[in-house]
GROMACS .gro file of C-alpha atoms in nm:
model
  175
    1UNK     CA    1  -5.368  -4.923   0.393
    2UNK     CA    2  -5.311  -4.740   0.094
    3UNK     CA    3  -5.434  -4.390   0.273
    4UNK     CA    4  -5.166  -4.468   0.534
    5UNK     CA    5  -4.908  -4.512   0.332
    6UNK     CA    6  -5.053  -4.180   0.096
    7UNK     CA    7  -5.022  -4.014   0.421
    8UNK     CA    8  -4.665  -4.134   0.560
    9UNK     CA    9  -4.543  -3.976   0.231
   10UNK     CA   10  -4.664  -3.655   0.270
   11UNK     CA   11  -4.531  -3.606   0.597
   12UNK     CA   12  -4.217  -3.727   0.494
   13UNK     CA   13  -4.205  -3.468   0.215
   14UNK     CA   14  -4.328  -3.216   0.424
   15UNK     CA   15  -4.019  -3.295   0.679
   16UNK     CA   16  -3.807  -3.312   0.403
   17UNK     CA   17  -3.895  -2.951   0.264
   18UNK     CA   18  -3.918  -2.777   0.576
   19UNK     CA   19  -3.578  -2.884   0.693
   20UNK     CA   20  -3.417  -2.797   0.366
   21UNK     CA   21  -3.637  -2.500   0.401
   22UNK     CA   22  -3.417  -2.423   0.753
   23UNK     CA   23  -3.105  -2.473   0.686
   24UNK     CA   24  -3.106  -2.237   0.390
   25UNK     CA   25  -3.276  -1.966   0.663
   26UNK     CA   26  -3.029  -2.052   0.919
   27UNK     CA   27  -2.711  -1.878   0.710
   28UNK     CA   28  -2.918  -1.620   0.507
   29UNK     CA   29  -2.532  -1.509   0.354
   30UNK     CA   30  -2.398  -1.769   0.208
   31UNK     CA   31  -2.101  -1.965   0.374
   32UNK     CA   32  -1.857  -1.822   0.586
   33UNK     CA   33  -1.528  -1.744   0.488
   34UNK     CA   34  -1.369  -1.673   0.810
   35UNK     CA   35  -1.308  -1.315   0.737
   36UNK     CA   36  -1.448  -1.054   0.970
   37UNK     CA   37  -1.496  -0.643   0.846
   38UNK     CA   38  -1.377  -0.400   1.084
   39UNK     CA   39  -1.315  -0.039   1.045
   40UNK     CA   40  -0.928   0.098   1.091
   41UNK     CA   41  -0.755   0.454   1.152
   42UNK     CA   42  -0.439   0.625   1.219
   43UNK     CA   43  -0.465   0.531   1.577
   44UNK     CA   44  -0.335   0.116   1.506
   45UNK     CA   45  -0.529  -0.168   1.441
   46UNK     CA   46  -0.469  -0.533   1.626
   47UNK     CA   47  -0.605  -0.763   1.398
   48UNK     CA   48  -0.528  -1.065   1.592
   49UNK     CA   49  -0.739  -0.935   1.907
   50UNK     CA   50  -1.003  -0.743   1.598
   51UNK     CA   51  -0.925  -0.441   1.841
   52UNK     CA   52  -0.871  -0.100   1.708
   53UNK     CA   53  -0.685   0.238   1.881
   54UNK     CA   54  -0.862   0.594   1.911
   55UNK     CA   55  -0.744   0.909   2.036
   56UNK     CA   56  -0.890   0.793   2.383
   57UNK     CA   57  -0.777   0.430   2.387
   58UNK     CA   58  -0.447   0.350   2.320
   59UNK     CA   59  -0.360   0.005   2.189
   60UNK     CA   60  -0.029  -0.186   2.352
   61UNK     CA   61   0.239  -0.068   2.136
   62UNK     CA   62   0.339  -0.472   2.098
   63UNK     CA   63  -0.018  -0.475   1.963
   64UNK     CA   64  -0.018  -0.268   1.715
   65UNK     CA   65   0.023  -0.398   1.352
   66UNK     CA   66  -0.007  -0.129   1.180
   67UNK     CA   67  -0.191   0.206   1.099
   68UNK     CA   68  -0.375   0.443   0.845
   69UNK     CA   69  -0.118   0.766   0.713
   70UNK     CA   70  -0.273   1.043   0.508
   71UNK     CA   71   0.130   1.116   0.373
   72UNK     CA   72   0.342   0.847   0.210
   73UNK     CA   73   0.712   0.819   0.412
   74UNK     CA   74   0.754   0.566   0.108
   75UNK     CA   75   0.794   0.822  -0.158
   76UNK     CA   76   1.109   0.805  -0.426
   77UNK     CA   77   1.040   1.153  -0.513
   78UNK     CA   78   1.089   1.361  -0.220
   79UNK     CA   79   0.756   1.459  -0.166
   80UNK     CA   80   0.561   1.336   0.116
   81UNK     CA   81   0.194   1.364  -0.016
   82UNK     CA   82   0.038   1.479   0.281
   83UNK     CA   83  -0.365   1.477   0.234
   84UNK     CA   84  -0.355   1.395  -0.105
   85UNK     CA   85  -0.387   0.958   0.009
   86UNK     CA   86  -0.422   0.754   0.250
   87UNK     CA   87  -0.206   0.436   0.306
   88UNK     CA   88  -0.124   0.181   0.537
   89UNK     CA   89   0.208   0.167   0.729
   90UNK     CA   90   0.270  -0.192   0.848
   91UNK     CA   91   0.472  -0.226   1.193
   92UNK     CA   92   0.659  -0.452   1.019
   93UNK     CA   93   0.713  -0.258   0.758
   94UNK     CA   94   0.613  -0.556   0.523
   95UNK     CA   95   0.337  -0.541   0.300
   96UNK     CA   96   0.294  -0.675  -0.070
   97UNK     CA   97  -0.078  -0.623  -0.300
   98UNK     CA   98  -0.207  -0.929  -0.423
   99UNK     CA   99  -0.327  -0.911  -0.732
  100UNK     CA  100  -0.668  -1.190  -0.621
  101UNK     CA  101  -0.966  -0.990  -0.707
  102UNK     CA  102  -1.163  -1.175  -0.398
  103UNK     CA  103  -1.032  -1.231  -0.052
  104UNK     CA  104  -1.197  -1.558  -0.003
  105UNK     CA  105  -0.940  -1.659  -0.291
  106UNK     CA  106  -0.624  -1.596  -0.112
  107UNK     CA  107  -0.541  -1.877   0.115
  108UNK     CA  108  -0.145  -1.815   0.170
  109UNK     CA  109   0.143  -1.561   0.222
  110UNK     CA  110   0.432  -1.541   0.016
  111UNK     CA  111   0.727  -1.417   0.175
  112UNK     CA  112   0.920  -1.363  -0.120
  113UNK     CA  113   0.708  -1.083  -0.229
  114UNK     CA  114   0.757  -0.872   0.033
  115UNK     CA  115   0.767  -0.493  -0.105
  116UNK     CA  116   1.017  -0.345   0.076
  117UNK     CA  117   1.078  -0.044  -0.197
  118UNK     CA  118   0.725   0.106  -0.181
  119UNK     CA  119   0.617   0.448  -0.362
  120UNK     CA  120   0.301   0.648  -0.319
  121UNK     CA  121   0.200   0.538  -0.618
  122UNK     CA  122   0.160   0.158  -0.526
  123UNK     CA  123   0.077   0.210  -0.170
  124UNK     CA  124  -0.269   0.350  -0.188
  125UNK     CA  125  -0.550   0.230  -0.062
  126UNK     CA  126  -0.828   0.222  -0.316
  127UNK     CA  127  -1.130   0.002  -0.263
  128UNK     CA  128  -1.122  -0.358  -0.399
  129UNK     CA  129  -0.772  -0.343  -0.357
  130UNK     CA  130  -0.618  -0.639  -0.164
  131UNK     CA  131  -0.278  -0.672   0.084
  132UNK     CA  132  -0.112  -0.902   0.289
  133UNK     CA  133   0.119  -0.770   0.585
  134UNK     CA  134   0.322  -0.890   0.826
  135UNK     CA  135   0.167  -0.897   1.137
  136UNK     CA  136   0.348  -0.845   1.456
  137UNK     CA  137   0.206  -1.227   1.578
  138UNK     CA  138   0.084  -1.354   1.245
  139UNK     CA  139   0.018  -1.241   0.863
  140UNK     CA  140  -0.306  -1.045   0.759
  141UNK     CA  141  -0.465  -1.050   0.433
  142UNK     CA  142  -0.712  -0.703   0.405
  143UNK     CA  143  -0.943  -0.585   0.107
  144UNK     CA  144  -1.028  -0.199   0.117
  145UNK     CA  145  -1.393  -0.199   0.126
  146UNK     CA  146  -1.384   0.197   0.167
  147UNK     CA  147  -1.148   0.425   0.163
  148UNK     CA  148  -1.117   0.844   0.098
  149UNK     CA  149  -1.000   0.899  -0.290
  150UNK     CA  150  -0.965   1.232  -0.322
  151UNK     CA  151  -0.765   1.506  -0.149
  152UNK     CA  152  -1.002   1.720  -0.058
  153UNK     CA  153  -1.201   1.433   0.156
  154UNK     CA  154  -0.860   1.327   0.332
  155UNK     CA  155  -0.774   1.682   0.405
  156UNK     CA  156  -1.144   1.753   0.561
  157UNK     CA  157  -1.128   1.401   0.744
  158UNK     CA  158  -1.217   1.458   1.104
  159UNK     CA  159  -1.208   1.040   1.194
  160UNK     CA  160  -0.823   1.030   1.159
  161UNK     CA  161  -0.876   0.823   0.819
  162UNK     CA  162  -1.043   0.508   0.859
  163UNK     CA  163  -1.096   0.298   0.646
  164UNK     CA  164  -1.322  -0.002   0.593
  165UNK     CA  165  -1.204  -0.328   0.553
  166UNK     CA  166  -1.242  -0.680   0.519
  167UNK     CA  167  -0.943  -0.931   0.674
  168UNK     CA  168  -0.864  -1.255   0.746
  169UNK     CA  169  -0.601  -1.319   0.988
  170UNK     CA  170  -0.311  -1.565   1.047
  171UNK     CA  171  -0.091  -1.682   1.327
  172UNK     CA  172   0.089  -1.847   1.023
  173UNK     CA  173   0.135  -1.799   0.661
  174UNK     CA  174  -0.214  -2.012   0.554
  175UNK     CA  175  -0.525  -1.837   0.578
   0.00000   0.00000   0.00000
């Protein structure tokens, strides 16, 4: 009796390690934030649909929330920038940065910070860097993940500027 019960508590140990043993394996990257990475250029992104534009496919202009400028139409100064950064123009023309240092940390919009007086200097995208926009059928929340610096790069860029990024989207203003 005592080797059969010796032995129904190894097995049960064994069952219990190799099932904690799986579950660990089955999400090798930790949990899941509901954020998806997708890489965005001058030619419009949907994030919505996750669908982006190219010079051979054209996204539905109602589709479009927004797209990747190397100039900055936003500039106080005059001057239009042109290859010196690279920015995103929102459809909407609503955009704000949040000032979360993760993306998994931002969890709602708030309208009332909508930048509606933007410069080149604040509009940049530089990795890390995180923004909420105003979708044309919800709200977006992006972090740059990679994105030409320097002048030189966004002058040579042959890929109409994309950028990388990560993004949660929103048919309403919680993510």
């Amino acid at each position: 009796m005592k080797v059969l019960i010796n032995f129904f508590v190894i097995a049960v140990s064994f069952s219990l390690i190799f099932t904690a043993c799986k579950s660990e394996d089955s999400n090798p990257a930790g949990p899941t934030t509901g954020s998806q990475v997708l890489s965005i250029n001058h030619w419009g992104v949907d994030f919505s649909e996750g669908t982006v534009g190219s010079q051979s496919v054209f996204l539905a202009p109602d589709k479009i929330d927004g797209e990747v400028i190397n100039w900055c139409e936003y500039s106080t100064s005059g001057s239009n920038y042109y290859n010196q950064l690279v920015v995103f123009r929102p459809t909407s023309g609503m955009m704000y940065k949040v000032t979360a240092t993760d993306l998994a940390g931002v969890t709602t919009t708030d309208t009332t910070k909508w930048n509606t007086n933007l410069d080149c200097g604040t509009v940049k995208l530089k990795p890390n860097d995180i923004w909420i926009i105003k979708a044309t059928d919800g709200y977006v929340a992006f972090k740059v993940i990679e994105a030409p610096q320097d002048s030189a790069t966004i002058a040579a860029s042959t890929d109409w500027w994309t950028i990388k990024v990560e993004y949660k989207y929103s048919a309403n203003l919680s993510f």
